[in-house]
Short mmCIF file of the C-alpha atoms (twelve columns), coordinates in Angstrom:
data_MODEL
# 
_entry.id   MODEL 
# 
loop_
_atom_site.group_PDB 
_atom_site.id 
_atom_site.type_symbol 
_atom_site.label_atom_id 
_atom_site.label_alt_id 
_atom_site.label_comp_id 
_atom_site.label_asym_id 
_atom_site.label_seq_id 
_atom_site.Cartn_x 
_atom_site.Cartn_y 
_atom_site.Cartn_z 
_atom_site.pdbx_PDB_model_num 
ATOM 1   C CA . ALA A 1   55.849 -25.559 175.551 1 
ATOM 2   C CA . LEU A 2   55.572 -22.735 178.170 1 
ATOM 3   C CA . ASP A 3   57.599 -24.853 180.494 1 
ATOM 4   C CA . ASN A 4   60.546 -24.493 177.908 1 
ATOM 5   C CA . VAL A 5   60.534 -20.584 178.350 1 
ATOM 6   C CA . ARG A 6   63.331 -19.921 180.645 1 
ATOM 7   C CA . ALA A 7   62.927 -17.170 183.240 1 
ATOM 8   C CA . ASP A 8   65.672 -15.126 181.777 1 
ATOM 9   C CA . ASP A 9   64.168 -15.332 178.099 1 
ATOM 10  C CA . PRO A 10  62.623 -12.043 176.841 1 
ATOM 11  C CA . MET A 11  59.424 -13.783 176.201 1 
ATOM 12  C CA . ALA A 12  59.280 -15.301 179.920 1 
ATOM 13  C CA . LEU A 13  56.547 -12.553 181.072 1 
ATOM 14  C CA . ALA A 14  54.471 -13.189 178.046 1 
ATOM 15  C CA . ALA A 15  54.601 -16.916 178.520 1 
ATOM 16  C CA . HIS A 16  53.873 -16.528 182.258 1 
ATOM 17  C CA . ALA A 17  50.681 -14.228 181.297 1 
ATOM 18  C CA . ARG A 18  49.771 -16.915 178.743 1 
ATOM 19  C CA . ARG A 19  50.019 -19.832 181.170 1 
ATOM 20  C CA . ALA A 20  47.609 -17.715 183.611 1 
ATOM 21  C CA . GLU A 21  45.182 -17.395 180.723 1 
ATOM 22  C CA . ILE A 22  45.010 -20.975 180.014 1 
ATOM 23  C CA . LEU A 23  44.625 -21.842 183.675 1 
ATOM 24  C CA . GLU A 24  41.816 -19.437 183.989 1 
ATOM 25  C CA . THR A 25  40.214 -20.869 180.821 1 
ATOM 26  C CA . MET A 26  40.374 -24.407 182.170 1 
ATOM 27  C CA . GLY A 27  38.568 -23.337 185.495 1 
ATOM 28  C CA . ARG A 28  41.851 -23.250 187.468 1 
ATOM 29  C CA . ASP A 29  41.276 -19.748 188.744 1 
ATOM 30  C CA . ALA A 30  43.120 -20.259 191.934 1 
ATOM 31  C CA . ASP A 31  46.148 -21.575 190.162 1 
ATOM 32  C CA . ALA A 32  45.998 -18.688 187.635 1 
ATOM 33  C CA . GLY A 33  45.655 -16.065 190.286 1 
ATOM 34  C CA . ALA A 34  48.570 -17.521 192.147 1 
ATOM 35  C CA . LEU A 35  50.588 -17.060 189.065 1 
ATOM 36  C CA . LEU A 36  49.609 -13.643 188.642 1 
ATOM 37  C CA . VAL A 37  50.269 -12.645 192.151 1 
ATOM 38  C CA . ALA A 38  53.668 -14.286 191.965 1 
ATOM 39  C CA . ALA A 39  54.292 -12.382 188.913 1 
ATOM 40  C CA . ALA A 40  53.193 -9.028  190.330 1 
ATOM 41  C CA . GLU A 41  55.160 -9.531  193.473 1 
ATOM 42  C CA . ALA A 42  58.395 -10.453 191.738 1 
ATOM 43  C CA . PRO A 43  61.044 -7.950  192.106 1 
ATOM 44  C CA . GLY A 44  61.204 -5.737  189.132 1 
ATOM 45  C CA . SER A 45  57.871 -6.801  187.722 1 
ATOM 46  C CA . GLY A 46  56.493 -3.541  186.508 1 
ATOM 47  C CA . PRO A 47  53.019 -2.181  185.686 1 
ATOM 48  C CA . ASP A 48  52.109 -4.775  183.288 1 
ATOM 49  C CA . ALA A 49  52.207 -7.735  185.901 1 
ATOM 50  C CA . TRP A 50  49.950 -5.581  188.183 1 
ATOM 51  C CA . LEU A 51  47.725 -4.740  185.257 1 
ATOM 52  C CA . ARG A 52  47.171 -8.489  184.424 1 
ATOM 53  C CA . LEU A 53  46.535 -9.200  188.227 1 
ATOM 54  C CA . GLY A 54  43.913 -6.341  188.224 1 
ATOM 55  C CA . ASP A 55  42.317 -7.516  185.164 1 
ATOM 56  C CA . TRP A 56  42.069 -10.955 186.691 1 
ATOM 57  C CA . HIS A 57  40.430 -9.604  189.779 1 
ATOM 58  C CA . ARG A 58  38.089 -7.530  187.606 1 
ATOM 59  C CA . ARG A 59  36.891 -10.426 185.606 1 
ATOM 60  C CA . ALA A 60  35.669 -12.142 188.760 1 
ATOM 61  C CA . ASP A 61  34.149 -8.829  190.144 1 
ATOM 62  C CA . ARG A 62  36.623 -8.638  193.030 1 
ATOM 63  C CA . PHE A 63  36.529 -5.018  192.986 1 
ATOM 64  C CA . ALA A 64  38.694 -4.037  196.035 1 
ATOM 65  C CA . GLU A 65  41.415 -6.383  194.886 1 
ATOM 66  C CA . ALA A 66  41.171 -4.886  191.294 1 
ATOM 67  C CA . ILE A 67  41.471 -1.322  192.497 1 
ATOM 68  C CA . SER A 68  44.522 -2.227  194.687 1 
ATOM 69  C CA . ALA A 69  46.178 -3.954  191.648 1 
ATOM 70  C CA . TYR A 70  45.508 -1.170  189.416 1 
ATOM 71  C CA . GLY A 71  46.642 1.353   192.065 1 
ATOM 72  C CA . ARG A 72  50.130 -0.444  192.076 1 
ATOM 73  C CA . ALA A 73  50.234 -0.659  188.210 1 
ATOM 74  C CA . ILE A 74  49.747 3.154   188.305 1 
ATOM 75  C CA . THR A 75  52.530 3.495   190.906 1 
ATOM 76  C CA . GLU A 76  54.797 1.385   188.849 1 
ATOM 77  C CA . ALA A 77  53.877 3.222   185.643 1 
ATOM 78  C CA . GLU A 78  54.452 6.594   187.085 1 
ATOM 79  C CA . ALA A 79  57.805 5.697   188.671 1 
ATOM 80  C CA . ALA A 80  58.989 4.390   185.077 1 
ATOM 81  C CA . GLY A 81  57.834 7.974   183.580 1 
ATOM 82  C CA . ALA A 82  54.722 6.379   181.885 1 
ATOM 83  C CA . ASN A 83  51.464 8.277   181.664 1 
ATOM 84  C CA . ASP A 84  48.980 5.611   181.161 1 
ATOM 85  C CA . TRP A 85  45.301 6.891   181.077 1 
ATOM 86  C CA . ALA A 86  44.020 3.343   180.768 1 
ATOM 87  C CA . LEU A 87  45.082 2.365   184.328 1 
ATOM 88  C CA . TYR A 88  43.384 5.340   185.793 1 
ATOM 89  C CA . PHE A 89  40.299 4.454   183.722 1 
ATOM 90  C CA . LEU A 90  40.321 0.805   184.821 1 
ATOM 91  C CA . ARG A 91  40.610 1.696   188.506 1 
ATOM 92  C CA . GLY A 92  38.036 4.597   188.268 1 
ATOM 93  C CA . SER A 93  35.610 1.995   186.626 1 
ATOM 94  C CA . MET A 94  36.183 -0.539  189.455 1 
ATOM 95  C CA . LYS A 95  35.724 2.193   191.912 1 
ATOM 96  C CA . GLU A 96  32.403 3.166   190.241 1 
ATOM 97  C CA . ARG A 97  31.218 -0.409  190.387 1 
ATOM 98  C CA . SER A 98  32.130 -0.759  194.043 1 
ATOM 99  C CA . GLY A 99  30.030 2.173   194.966 1 
ATOM 100 C CA . ASP A 100 32.926 4.663   195.524 1 
ATOM 101 C CA . TRP A 101 31.786 7.491   193.166 1 
ATOM 102 C CA . PRO A 102 34.029 10.145  194.707 1 
ATOM 103 C CA . GLY A 103 37.170 7.909   194.185 1 
ATOM 104 C CA . ALA A 104 35.782 6.891   190.830 1 
ATOM 105 C CA . GLU A 105 35.237 10.368  189.581 1 
ATOM 106 C CA . ALA A 106 38.779 11.395  190.633 1 
ATOM 107 C CA . ASP A 107 40.174 8.559   188.619 1 
ATOM 108 C CA . LEU A 108 38.018 9.075   185.708 1 
ATOM 109 C CA . ARG A 109 38.995 12.910  185.684 1 
ATOM 110 C CA . ALA A 110 42.673 11.825  185.842 1 
ATOM 111 C CA . ALA A 111 42.280 9.618   182.909 1 
ATOM 112 C CA . LEU A 112 40.518 12.310  181.023 1 
ATOM 113 C CA . GLN A 113 43.358 14.668  181.849 1 
ATOM 114 C CA . ARG A 114 45.868 12.334  180.467 1 
ATOM 115 C CA . ALA A 115 43.764 11.510  177.363 1 
ATOM 116 C CA . PRO A 116 41.246 14.459  176.607 1 
ATOM 117 C CA . ASP A 117 40.117 12.935  173.326 1 
ATOM 118 C CA . GLU A 118 39.637 9.364   174.408 1 
ATOM 119 C CA . PRO A 119 35.899 8.538   173.706 1 
ATOM 120 C CA . VAL A 120 35.855 5.786   176.134 1 
ATOM 121 C CA . VAL A 121 36.795 7.960   178.891 1 
ATOM 122 C CA . LEU A 122 34.632 10.734  177.840 1 
ATOM 123 C CA . ASN A 123 31.492 8.567   177.644 1 
ATOM 124 C CA . TYR A 124 32.162 6.686   180.820 1 
ATOM 125 C CA . LEU A 125 32.622 9.860   182.751 1 
ATOM 126 C CA . GLY A 126 29.609 11.703  180.948 1 
ATOM 127 C CA . TYR A 127 27.329 8.882   181.477 1 
ATOM 128 C CA . SER A 128 28.410 8.322   184.995 1 
ATOM 129 C CA . LEU A 129 27.861 11.905  185.876 1 
ATOM 130 C CA . LEU A 130 24.484 11.958  184.102 1 
ATOM 131 C CA . ASP A 131 23.363 8.739   186.006 1 
ATOM 132 C CA . ARG A 132 24.108 10.511  189.468 1 
ATOM 133 C CA . GLY A 133 22.092 13.870  188.365 1 
ATOM 134 C CA . ALA A 134 25.509 15.731  188.451 1 
ATOM 135 C CA . ASP A 135 25.976 18.750  186.141 1 
ATOM 136 C CA . GLY A 136 23.994 17.720  183.063 1 
ATOM 137 C CA . ASP A 137 25.610 20.242  180.880 1 
ATOM 138 C CA . GLU A 138 29.096 18.834  181.487 1 
ATOM 139 C CA . ALA A 139 27.758 15.229  181.039 1 
ATOM 140 C CA . ALA A 140 26.270 16.124  177.824 1 
ATOM 141 C CA . THR A 141 29.202 18.037  176.567 1 
ATOM 142 C CA . LEU A 142 31.622 14.926  177.509 1 
ATOM 143 C CA . ILE A 143 29.213 12.355  175.742 1 
ATOM 144 C CA . ALA A 144 28.860 14.699  172.536 1 
ATOM 145 C CA . ARG A 145 32.583 15.040  172.315 1 
ATOM 146 C CA . ALA A 146 32.708 11.048  172.471 1 
ATOM 147 C CA . ALA A 147 30.113 10.854  169.836 1 
ATOM 148 C CA . LYS A 148 31.956 12.992  167.583 1 
ATOM 149 C CA . LEU A 149 35.204 11.136  167.970 1 
ATOM 150 C CA . ARG A 150 33.479 7.842   167.527 1 
ATOM 151 C CA . PRO A 151 30.369 8.343   165.636 1 
ATOM 152 C CA . GLY A 152 29.530 4.744   164.829 1 
ATOM 153 C CA . ASP A 153 29.902 3.369   168.436 1 
ATOM 154 C CA . GLY A 154 26.516 2.151   169.653 1 
ATOM 155 C CA . GLY A 155 27.143 2.505   173.392 1 
ATOM 156 C CA . ILE A 156 28.056 6.049   173.050 1 
ATOM 157 C CA . ILE A 157 25.109 6.899   170.761 1 
ATOM 158 C CA . ASP A 158 22.923 5.402   173.468 1 
ATOM 159 C CA . SER A 159 24.615 7.572   175.934 1 
ATOM 160 C CA . LEU A 160 24.105 10.626  173.627 1 
ATOM 161 C CA . GLY A 161 20.403 9.769   173.277 1 
ATOM 162 C CA . TRP A 162 19.934 9.455   177.097 1 
ATOM 163 C CA . SER A 163 21.473 12.662  177.775 1 
ATOM 164 C CA . GLN A 164 19.392 14.434  175.184 1 
ATOM 165 C CA . PHE A 165 16.216 12.622  176.849 1 
ATOM 166 C CA . ARG A 166 17.154 13.694  180.110 1 
ATOM 167 C CA . ALA A 167 17.469 17.313  178.856 1 
ATOM 168 C CA . GLY A 168 13.991 17.211  177.468 1 
ATOM 169 C CA . ARG A 169 15.415 17.219  173.800 1 
ATOM 170 C CA . PHE A 170 13.016 14.126  172.849 1 
ATOM 171 C CA . ALA A 171 13.308 14.739  169.017 1 
ATOM 172 C CA . ASP A 172 17.196 14.607  169.229 1 
ATOM 173 C CA . ALA A 173 17.151 11.717  171.354 1 
ATOM 174 C CA . ALA A 174 14.897 9.744   169.055 1 
ATOM 175 C CA . PHE A 175 17.071 10.868  166.115 1 
ATOM 176 C CA . SER A 176 20.294 9.782   167.725 1 
ATOM 177 C CA . ASN A 177 18.800 6.310   168.579 1 
ATOM 178 C CA . GLU A 178 17.353 6.047   165.094 1 
ATOM 179 C CA . GLU A 179 20.709 7.060   163.654 1 
ATOM 180 C CA . ASN A 180 22.372 4.324   165.798 1 
ATOM 181 C CA . ILE A 181 19.864 1.610   164.634 1 
ATOM 182 C CA . ASN A 182 20.010 2.479   160.994 1 
ATOM 183 C CA . GLY A 183 23.860 2.859   160.986 1 
ATOM 184 C CA . ARG A 184 23.676 6.423   159.714 1 
# 
């Protein structure tokens, strides 16, 4: 069915992406990657093709390649006038996982600047700062904002409890985790 979608069809990019997903699911990772690389490098590909390539690398823990692809997606998105916080978040998380904390922090702060009320960014940046022993007050503030914006998120509540524990607020930390466990 995907072979019947012509290159000039408005659904061609979606069909191409779906074909790559199917190949990856079938264990044909190299074939999926070849399709994704070709799509990203095609003239006029746009940020979505680079995002898909970055996601493919991310799923295989190829951090440097994911960082590069997300960087290209950012460049393409900005050239098109888009302001996509998620691309900065994804690149920042890959930099963090690869051990490049200064680069990760810069990208996570760029994501936060573009989406100041995004709980995922607030929590990830806050927890990462806390984990590195950076400014505990800033980290706690970011995590607390994330918890207010998404009160039922177990990962965020866990971060909140950890920030409270690290600050010596043991009763608050226990309450945060009890609240998370009991769903209150």
